[in-house]
Amino acid sequence: MTIRVTVWNEHRHELRDPAVKAIYPHGIHEAIAQALRKHPDFTVRTATLDEPEHGLSAAILTETDVLIWWGHVAHHEVSDTVVDHVVQRVWEGMGFIALHSAHFSKPFKRLMGTDCALRWREASDKERLWVVDPAHPIAQGLPDYFELEREEMYGEFFGVPQPEALVFVSWFSGGEVFRSGCCWSRGLGKVFYFRPGHETYPTYHHPLVQQVIVNAVRWAAPTPVGRFTRDVRRPSAPLEATS
Ligand code: ZN
């Protein structure tokens, strides 16, 4: 079955900072989209902040099975109306994958209900990501651990609800650890947070990072709900006779 993916990126660093543009000449969204397009069961579109409705009209969201989100400096520019639609679609079953600094994005914070704050340092630490749930679909095909030679450090405490599944724990060369691959369900939708991806490093070109995102798309795709209905617009009739 085809999975319809929308890769959303605020797309500001790449336009302003030559060092970031050199790594992602067509934007972080295109680097991720290109990796996903190698998989024939995905149809992939991209959307960015400066498009009308941030490229996330109600029609596009209705046609999105999994939404991937990267944002950093412009979280506050994201319209609350668009955030409402995104969150509503997650409750209806759309998957949502928040990458790196999207821990502070409006839709992720709304879905978590907590401050989502964390410890951080931009000092080119080495990151070692350990698979701590090898049987999880998002860990499929991965080695016991993999390393990113240079990344921003994110450390605990990460202010999120306890994950329903924890797939990765990162260690950093400065000594910190971080829950770097976390799963939650929200309504009928699945949410995955994946930590790596600071804009000044080529993280999204790394084949294992791409594999995690591919696995996460497959995991977060809506589960067919068959004959399930959820009619909450009128009082519910009793299933047993009452006197
Ligand atoms: Zn960062």
PDB file of C-alpha atoms and ligand atoms in Angstrom:
ATOM      1  CA  MET A   1       0.000   0.000   0.000  1.00  0.00           C
ATOM      2  CA  THR A   2       1.270   3.470  -0.843  1.00  0.00           C
ATOM      3  CA  ILE A   3       2.200   5.745   2.050  1.00  0.00           C
ATOM      4  CA  ARG A   4       1.734   9.449   1.325  1.00  0.00           C
ATOM      5  CA  VAL A   5       4.469  11.434   3.073  1.00  0.00           C
ATOM      6  CA  THR A   6       4.761  15.203   3.454  1.00  0.00           C
ATOM      7  CA  VAL A   7       8.180  16.513   4.532  1.00  0.00           C
ATOM      8  CA  TRP A   8       7.802  19.926   6.169  1.00  0.00           C
ATOM      9  CA  ASN A   9      10.750  22.261   6.777  1.00  0.00           C
ATOM     10  CA  GLU A  10      10.825  25.877   7.906  1.00  0.00           C
ATOM     11  CA  HIS A  11      13.639  26.361   5.324  1.00  0.00           C
ATOM     12  CA  ARG A  12      15.299  29.440   6.816  1.00  0.00           C
ATOM     13  CA  HIS A  13      18.856  28.421   7.785  1.00  0.00           C
ATOM     14  CA  GLU A  14      19.532  27.082   4.271  1.00  0.00           C
ATOM     15  CA  LEU A  15      18.605  30.457   2.717  1.00  0.00           C
ATOM     16  CA  ARG A  16      20.522  32.650   5.195  1.00  0.00           C
ATOM     17  CA  ASP A  17      23.603  30.685   6.148  1.00  0.00           C
ATOM     18  CA  PRO A  18      26.065  29.684   3.378  1.00  0.00           C
ATOM     19  CA  ALA A  19      27.511  26.891   5.540  1.00  0.00           C
ATOM     20  CA  VAL A  20      24.083  25.290   5.853  1.00  0.00           C
ATOM     21  CA  LYS A  21      23.286  25.882   2.187  1.00  0.00           C
ATOM     22  CA  ALA A  22      26.516  24.083   1.255  1.00  0.00           C
ATOM     23  CA  ILE A  23      25.306  20.968   3.116  1.00  0.00           C
ATOM     24  CA  TYR A  24      21.664  21.204   2.019  1.00  0.00           C
ATOM     25  CA  PRO A  25      21.613  23.164  -1.267  1.00  0.00           C
ATOM     26  CA  HIS A  26      17.954  22.307  -1.881  1.00  0.00           C
ATOM     27  CA  GLY A  27      16.959  22.416   1.779  1.00  0.00           C
ATOM     28  CA  ILE A  28      16.771  19.821   4.537  1.00  0.00           C
ATOM     29  CA  HIS A  29      13.299  18.855   3.268  1.00  0.00           C
ATOM     30  CA  GLU A  30      14.689  17.886  -0.148  1.00  0.00           C
ATOM     31  CA  ALA A  31      17.525  15.838   1.365  1.00  0.00           C
ATOM     32  CA  ILE A  32      14.993  13.837   3.378  1.00  0.00           C
ATOM     33  CA  ALA A  33      12.496  13.651   0.489  1.00  0.00           C
ATOM     34  CA  GLN A  34      15.182  12.332  -1.892  1.00  0.00           C
ATOM     35  CA  ALA A  35      16.009   9.516   0.532  1.00  0.00           C
ATOM     36  CA  LEU A  36      12.326   8.622   0.848  1.00  0.00           C
ATOM     37  CA  ARG A  37      11.705   8.724  -2.917  1.00  0.00           C
ATOM     38  CA  LYS A  38      14.030   5.729  -3.373  1.00  0.00           C
ATOM     39  CA  HIS A  39      11.210   3.640  -1.914  1.00  0.00           C
ATOM     40  CA  PRO A  40       8.498   2.924  -4.487  1.00  0.00           C
ATOM     41  CA  ASP A  41       5.792   2.437  -1.853  1.00  0.00           C
ATOM     42  CA  PHE A  42       6.124   6.091  -0.765  1.00  0.00           C
ATOM     43  CA  THR A  43       4.707   9.137  -2.526  1.00  0.00           C
ATOM     44  CA  VAL A  44       6.550  12.157  -1.202  1.00  0.00           C
ATOM     45  CA  ARG A  45       5.820  15.860  -1.271  1.00  0.00           C
ATOM     46  CA  THR A  46       7.510  18.726   0.536  1.00  0.00           C
ATOM     47  CA  ALA A  47       6.121  21.845   2.191  1.00  0.00           C
ATOM     48  CA  THR A  48       7.814  24.898   3.698  1.00  0.00           C
ATOM     49  CA  LEU A  49       6.915  27.727   6.061  1.00  0.00           C
ATOM     50  CA  ASP A  50       6.749  30.509   3.467  1.00  0.00           C
ATOM     51  CA  GLU A  51       4.254  28.755   1.198  1.00  0.00           C
ATOM     52  CA  PRO A  52       0.573  29.724   1.600  1.00  0.00           C
ATOM     53  CA  GLU A  53      -0.728  27.969   4.745  1.00  0.00           C
ATOM     54  CA  HIS A  54       2.891  26.751   5.123  1.00  0.00           C
ATOM     55  CA  GLY A  55       2.145  24.268   2.331  1.00  0.00           C
ATOM     56  CA  LEU A  56      -0.187  22.441   4.726  1.00  0.00           C
ATOM     57  CA  SER A  57      -3.711  23.230   3.559  1.00  0.00           C
ATOM     58  CA  ALA A  58      -6.532  21.104   4.926  1.00  0.00           C
ATOM     59  CA  ALA A  59      -6.647  19.313   1.551  1.00  0.00           C
ATOM     60  CA  ILE A  60      -2.942  18.429   1.662  1.00  0.00           C
ATOM     61  CA  LEU A  61      -3.154  17.285   5.278  1.00  0.00           C
ATOM     62  CA  THR A  62      -6.133  15.092   4.398  1.00  0.00           C
ATOM     63  CA  GLU A  63      -3.958  13.449   1.726  1.00  0.00           C
ATOM     64  CA  THR A  64      -0.994  12.998   4.108  1.00  0.00           C
ATOM     65  CA  ASP A  65      -0.461   9.691   5.901  1.00  0.00           C
ATOM     66  CA  VAL A  66       2.767  10.717   7.622  1.00  0.00           C
ATOM     67  CA  LEU A  67       3.994  14.273   8.264  1.00  0.00           C
ATOM     68  CA  ILE A  68       7.703  14.847   8.949  1.00  0.00           C
ATOM     69  CA  TRP A  69       8.588  18.143  10.682  1.00  0.00           C
ATOM     70  CA  TRP A  70      11.866  20.082  10.896  1.00  0.00           C
ATOM     71  CA  GLY A  71      11.881  23.579  12.406  1.00  0.00           C
ATOM     72  CA  HIS A  72      14.196  25.676  14.567  1.00  0.00           C
ATOM     73  CA  VAL A  73      14.291  29.496  14.414  1.00  0.00           C
ATOM     74  CA  ALA A  74      10.727  30.176  13.274  1.00  0.00           C
ATOM     75  CA  HIS A  75       8.486  27.965  15.421  1.00  0.00           C
ATOM     76  CA  HIS A  76       6.571  31.102  16.475  1.00  0.00           C
ATOM     77  CA  GLU A  77       5.739  31.928  12.841  1.00  0.00           C
ATOM     78  CA  VAL A  78       3.728  28.746  12.387  1.00  0.00           C
ATOM     79  CA  SER A  79       0.036  29.578  12.305  1.00  0.00           C
ATOM     80  CA  ASP A  80      -2.070  28.228  15.153  1.00  0.00           C
ATOM     81  CA  THR A  81      -4.775  27.332  12.630  1.00  0.00           C
ATOM     82  CA  VAL A  82      -2.345  25.074  10.772  1.00  0.00           C
ATOM     83  CA  VAL A  83      -1.218  23.570  14.086  1.00  0.00           C
ATOM     84  CA  ASP A  84      -4.879  22.841  14.952  1.00  0.00           C
ATOM     85  CA  HIS A  85      -5.296  20.996  11.630  1.00  0.00           C
ATOM     86  CA  VAL A  86      -2.069  19.017  12.095  1.00  0.00           C
ATOM     87  CA  VAL A  87      -3.026  17.931  15.623  1.00  0.00           C
ATOM     88  CA  GLN A  88      -6.570  17.040  14.522  1.00  0.00           C
ATOM     89  CA  ARG A  89      -5.138  14.889  11.706  1.00  0.00           C
ATOM     90  CA  VAL A  90      -2.863  13.075  14.171  1.00  0.00           C
ATOM     91  CA  TRP A  91      -5.877  12.324  16.370  1.00  0.00           C
ATOM     92  CA  GLU A  92      -7.563  10.924  13.241  1.00  0.00           C
ATOM     93  CA  GLY A  93      -4.590   8.660  12.506  1.00  0.00           C
ATOM     94  CA  MET A  94      -1.922  10.646  10.600  1.00  0.00           C
ATOM     95  CA  GLY A  95       1.627   9.779  11.676  1.00  0.00           C
ATOM     96  CA  PHE A  96       3.850  12.641  12.907  1.00  0.00           C
ATOM     97  CA  ILE A  97       7.662  12.474  12.949  1.00  0.00           C
ATOM     98  CA  ALA A  98       9.395  15.344  14.762  1.00  0.00           C
ATOM     99  CA  LEU A  99      13.089  15.738  13.931  1.00  0.00           C
ATOM    100  CA  HIS A 100      15.799  17.346  16.078  1.00  0.00           C
ATOM    101  CA  SER A 101      14.862  20.957  17.019  1.00  0.00           C
ATOM    102  CA  ALA A 102      11.208  20.174  16.227  1.00  0.00           C
ATOM    103  CA  HIS A 103      11.106  19.187  19.917  1.00  0.00           C
ATOM    104  CA  PHE A 104      10.112  22.849  20.398  1.00  0.00           C
ATOM    105  CA  SER A 105       7.730  23.020  17.419  1.00  0.00           C
ATOM    106  CA  LYS A 106       4.132  24.011  18.095  1.00  0.00           C
ATOM    107  CA  PRO A 107       2.539  20.759  16.895  1.00  0.00           C
ATOM    108  CA  PHE A 108       4.960  18.552  18.869  1.00  0.00           C
ATOM    109  CA  LYS A 109       4.498  20.562  22.065  1.00  0.00           C
ATOM    110  CA  ARG A 110       0.711  20.442  21.627  1.00  0.00           C
ATOM    111  CA  LEU A 111       0.816  16.685  21.110  1.00  0.00           C
ATOM    112  CA  MET A 112       3.037  16.160  24.162  1.00  0.00           C
ATOM    113  CA  GLY A 113       1.398  18.635  26.535  1.00  0.00           C
ATOM    114  CA  THR A 114       4.705  19.299  28.317  1.00  0.00           C
ATOM    115  CA  ASP A 115       7.520  21.854  27.937  1.00  0.00           C
ATOM    116  CA  CYS A 116       9.696  19.536  25.762  1.00  0.00           C
ATOM    117  CA  ALA A 117      12.826  21.346  27.029  1.00  0.00           C
ATOM    118  CA  LEU A 118      16.262  19.709  27.065  1.00  0.00           C
ATOM    119  CA  ARG A 119      19.941  20.308  27.768  1.00  0.00           C
ATOM    120  CA  TRP A 120      21.997  21.296  24.676  1.00  0.00           C
ATOM    121  CA  ARG A 121      25.445  22.347  23.434  1.00  0.00           C
ATOM    122  CA  GLU A 122      26.716  23.199  19.950  1.00  0.00           C
ATOM    123  CA  ALA A 123      30.309  21.953  20.126  1.00  0.00           C
ATOM    124  CA  SER A 124      30.649  19.192  17.518  1.00  0.00           C
ATOM    125  CA  ASP A 125      30.298  16.337  19.993  1.00  0.00           C
ATOM    126  CA  LYS A 126      30.413  12.780  18.743  1.00  0.00           C
ATOM    127  CA  GLU A 127      27.025  11.062  19.105  1.00  0.00           C
ATOM    128  CA  ARG A 128      26.658   7.302  19.551  1.00  0.00           C
ATOM    129  CA  LEU A 129      23.079   6.069  19.071  1.00  0.00           C
ATOM    130  CA  TRP A 130      22.358   2.749  20.795  1.00  0.00           C
ATOM    131  CA  VAL A 131      19.417   0.615  19.694  1.00  0.00           C
ATOM    132  CA  VAL A 132      17.617  -0.208  22.949  1.00  0.00           C
ATOM    133  CA  ASP A 133      14.585  -1.964  21.385  1.00  0.00           C
ATOM    134  CA  PRO A 134      15.989  -4.183  18.606  1.00  0.00           C
ATOM    135  CA  ALA A 135      12.598  -5.798  17.884  1.00  0.00           C
ATOM    136  CA  HIS A 136      10.914  -2.443  17.260  1.00  0.00           C
ATOM    137  CA  PRO A 137       9.967  -1.795  13.587  1.00  0.00           C
ATOM    138  CA  ILE A 138      11.943   1.488  13.629  1.00  0.00           C
ATOM    139  CA  ALA A 139      15.137  -0.452  14.502  1.00  0.00           C
ATOM    140  CA  GLN A 140      14.811  -2.896  11.594  1.00  0.00           C
ATOM    141  CA  GLY A 141      18.073  -3.477   9.740  1.00  0.00           C
ATOM    142  CA  LEU A 142      20.169  -1.343  12.090  1.00  0.00           C
ATOM    143  CA  PRO A 143      23.384  -2.397  13.861  1.00  0.00           C
ATOM    144  CA  ASP A 144      23.650  -2.454  17.674  1.00  0.00           C
ATOM    145  CA  TYR A 145      24.732   1.181  17.548  1.00  0.00           C
ATOM    146  CA  PHE A 146      25.898   3.773  15.039  1.00  0.00           C
ATOM    147  CA  GLU A 147      27.886   6.972  15.356  1.00  0.00           C
ATOM    148  CA  LEU A 148      27.649  10.501  14.026  1.00  0.00           C
ATOM    149  CA  GLU A 149      31.112  12.047  14.146  1.00  0.00           C
ATOM    150  CA  ARG A 150      29.844  15.577  14.782  1.00  0.00           C
ATOM    151  CA  GLU A 151      26.479  16.633  16.126  1.00  0.00           C
ATOM    152  CA  GLU A 152      24.869  19.093  18.499  1.00  0.00           C
ATOM    153  CA  MET A 153      24.507  17.603  21.996  1.00  0.00           C
ATOM    154  CA  TYR A 154      21.022  17.130  23.446  1.00  0.00           C
ATOM    155  CA  GLY A 155      20.967  15.853  27.033  1.00  0.00           C
ATOM    156  CA  GLU A 156      18.502  14.759  29.703  1.00  0.00           C
ATOM    157  CA  PHE A 157      16.244  15.701  31.204  1.00  0.00           C
ATOM    158  CA  PHE A 158      14.026  15.791  28.099  1.00  0.00           C
ATOM    159  CA  GLY A 159      10.686  17.217  29.234  1.00  0.00           C
ATOM    160  CA  VAL A 160       8.318  14.855  27.442  1.00  0.00           C
ATOM    161  CA  PRO A 161       5.782  12.296  28.722  1.00  0.00           C
ATOM    162  CA  GLN A 162       7.306   8.847  29.276  1.00  0.00           C
ATOM    163  CA  PRO A 163       7.583   7.307  25.785  1.00  0.00           C
ATOM    164  CA  GLU A 164       5.413   4.266  25.078  1.00  0.00           C
ATOM    165  CA  ALA A 165       8.420   2.794  23.299  1.00  0.00           C
ATOM    166  CA  LEU A 166      12.050   3.914  23.454  1.00  0.00           C
ATOM    167  CA  VAL A 167      14.043   2.836  20.386  1.00  0.00           C
ATOM    168  CA  PHE A 168      17.325   4.779  20.719  1.00  0.00           C
ATOM    169  CA  VAL A 169      19.429   6.205  23.516  1.00  0.00           C
ATOM    170  CA  SER A 170      22.260   8.538  22.530  1.00  0.00           C
ATOM    171  CA  TRP A 171      25.588   8.977  24.265  1.00  0.00           C
ATOM    172  CA  PHE A 172      27.649  12.108  23.601  1.00  0.00           C
ATOM    173  CA  SER A 173      31.391  12.620  23.865  1.00  0.00           C
ATOM    174  CA  GLY A 174      30.750  15.221  26.572  1.00  0.00           C
ATOM    175  CA  GLY A 175      29.291  12.477  28.759  1.00  0.00           C
ATOM    176  CA  GLU A 176      25.558  13.175  28.451  1.00  0.00           C
ATOM    177  CA  VAL A 177      22.845  10.703  27.463  1.00  0.00           C
ATOM    178  CA  PHE A 178      19.516  11.358  25.748  1.00  0.00           C
ATOM    179  CA  ARG A 179      16.363   9.433  24.795  1.00  0.00           C
ATOM    180  CA  SER A 180      16.842  10.044  21.090  1.00  0.00           C
ATOM    181  CA  GLY A 181      14.135   7.849  19.526  1.00  0.00           C
ATOM    182  CA  CYS A 182      10.778   7.998  21.320  1.00  0.00           C
ATOM    183  CA  CYS A 183       7.309   6.717  20.348  1.00  0.00           C
ATOM    184  CA  TRP A 184       3.884   7.792  21.536  1.00  0.00           C
ATOM    185  CA  SER A 185       0.292   7.287  20.405  1.00  0.00           C
ATOM    186  CA  ARG A 186      -2.074  10.243  20.327  1.00  0.00           C
ATOM    187  CA  GLY A 187      -5.668   9.431  19.425  1.00  0.00           C
ATOM    188  CA  LEU A 188      -5.438   7.081  16.432  1.00  0.00           C
ATOM    189  CA  GLY A 189      -2.106   8.592  15.355  1.00  0.00           C
ATOM    190  CA  LYS A 190       1.481   7.602  16.059  1.00  0.00           C
ATOM    191  CA  VAL A 191       4.195  10.112  16.976  1.00  0.00           C
ATOM    192  CA  PHE A 192       7.966   9.521  16.726  1.00  0.00           C
ATOM    193  CA  TYR A 193      10.664  11.914  17.897  1.00  0.00           C
ATOM    194  CA  PHE A 194      14.143  11.396  16.404  1.00  0.00           C
ATOM    195  CA  ARG A 195      16.952  13.536  17.777  1.00  0.00           C
ATOM    196  CA  PRO A 196      19.786  13.923  15.213  1.00  0.00           C
ATOM    197  CA  GLY A 197      19.744  16.623  12.553  1.00  0.00           C
ATOM    198  CA  HIS A 198      21.412  19.899  13.517  1.00  0.00           C
ATOM    199  CA  GLU A 199      21.519  22.084  10.397  1.00  0.00           C
ATOM    200  CA  THR A 200      25.298  22.643  10.318  1.00  0.00           C
ATOM    201  CA  TYR A 201      26.103  18.911  10.059  1.00  0.00           C
ATOM    202  CA  PRO A 202      25.371  16.548   7.137  1.00  0.00           C
ATOM    203  CA  THR A 203      23.271  14.262   9.349  1.00  0.00           C
ATOM    204  CA  TYR A 204      20.385  13.728   6.902  1.00  0.00           C
ATOM    205  CA  HIS A 205      22.830  12.438   4.265  1.00  0.00           C
ATOM    206  CA  HIS A 206      23.882   9.606   6.620  1.00  0.00           C
ATOM    207  CA  PRO A 207      22.473   6.295   5.295  1.00  0.00           C
ATOM    208  CA  LEU A 208      21.514   4.938   8.722  1.00  0.00           C
ATOM    209  CA  VAL A 209      19.775   8.182   9.696  1.00  0.00           C
ATOM    210  CA  GLN A 210      17.848   7.902   6.422  1.00  0.00           C
ATOM    211  CA  GLN A 211      17.021   4.295   7.233  1.00  0.00           C
ATOM    212  CA  VAL A 212      15.618   5.268  10.627  1.00  0.00           C
ATOM    213  CA  ILE A 213      13.391   7.872   8.973  1.00  0.00           C
ATOM    214  CA  VAL A 214      12.213   5.348   6.339  1.00  0.00           C
ATOM    215  CA  ASN A 215      11.438   2.801   9.074  1.00  0.00           C
ATOM    216  CA  ALA A 216       9.667   5.478  11.102  1.00  0.00           C
ATOM    217  CA  VAL A 217       7.466   6.435   8.145  1.00  0.00           C
ATOM    218  CA  ARG A 218       6.381   2.796   7.742  1.00  0.00           C
ATOM    219  CA  TRP A 219       5.752   2.477  11.495  1.00  0.00           C
ATOM    220  CA  ALA A 220       3.833   5.785  11.765  1.00  0.00           C
ATOM    221  CA  ALA A 221       1.589   5.187   8.747  1.00  0.00           C
ATOM    222  CA  PRO A 222      -2.074   4.958   9.754  1.00  0.00           C
ATOM    223  CA  THR A 223      -3.279   1.546  10.847  1.00  0.00           C
ATOM    224  CA  PRO A 224      -6.437   0.496   8.958  1.00  0.00           C
ATOM    225  CA  VAL A 225      -9.250   0.633  11.511  1.00  0.00           C
ATOM    226  CA  GLY A 226     -11.754  -1.536   9.622  1.00  0.00           C
ATOM    227  CA  ARG A 227     -15.297  -1.094  10.889  1.00  0.00           C
ATOM    228  CA  PHE A 228     -14.342   1.011  13.887  1.00  0.00           C
ATOM    229  CA  THR A 229     -16.523   4.098  14.190  1.00  0.00           C
ATOM    230  CA  ARG A 230     -16.332   6.824  16.748  1.00  0.00           C
ATOM    231  CA  ASP A 231     -19.619   8.650  16.776  1.00  0.00           C
ATOM    232  CA  VAL A 232     -19.486  11.091  19.667  1.00  0.00           C
ATOM    233  CA  ARG A 233     -21.942  13.646  18.337  1.00  0.00           C
ATOM    234  CA  ARG A 234     -25.017  12.244  20.074  1.00  0.00           C
ATOM    235  CA  PRO A 235     -25.755  10.353  23.308  1.00  0.00           C
ATOM    236  CA  SER A 236     -24.785   6.717  23.074  1.00  0.00           C
ATOM    237  CA  ALA A 237     -27.645   4.164  23.063  1.00  0.00           C
ATOM    238  CA  PRO A 238     -27.267   1.371  25.657  1.00  0.00           C
ATOM    239  CA  LEU A 239     -26.253  -2.059  24.347  1.00  0.00           C
ATOM    240  CA  GLU A 240     -28.240  -3.800  27.089  1.00  0.00           C
ATOM    241  CA  ALA A 241     -31.891  -3.230  27.974  1.00  0.00           C
ATOM    242  CA  THR A 242     -32.191  -1.071  31.033  1.00  0.00           C
ATOM    243  CA  SER A 243     -35.358  -0.733  33.103  1.00  0.00           C
TER     244      SER A 243
HETATM  245 ZN    ZN B   1      20.201  22.046  16.382  1.00  0.00          ZN
END
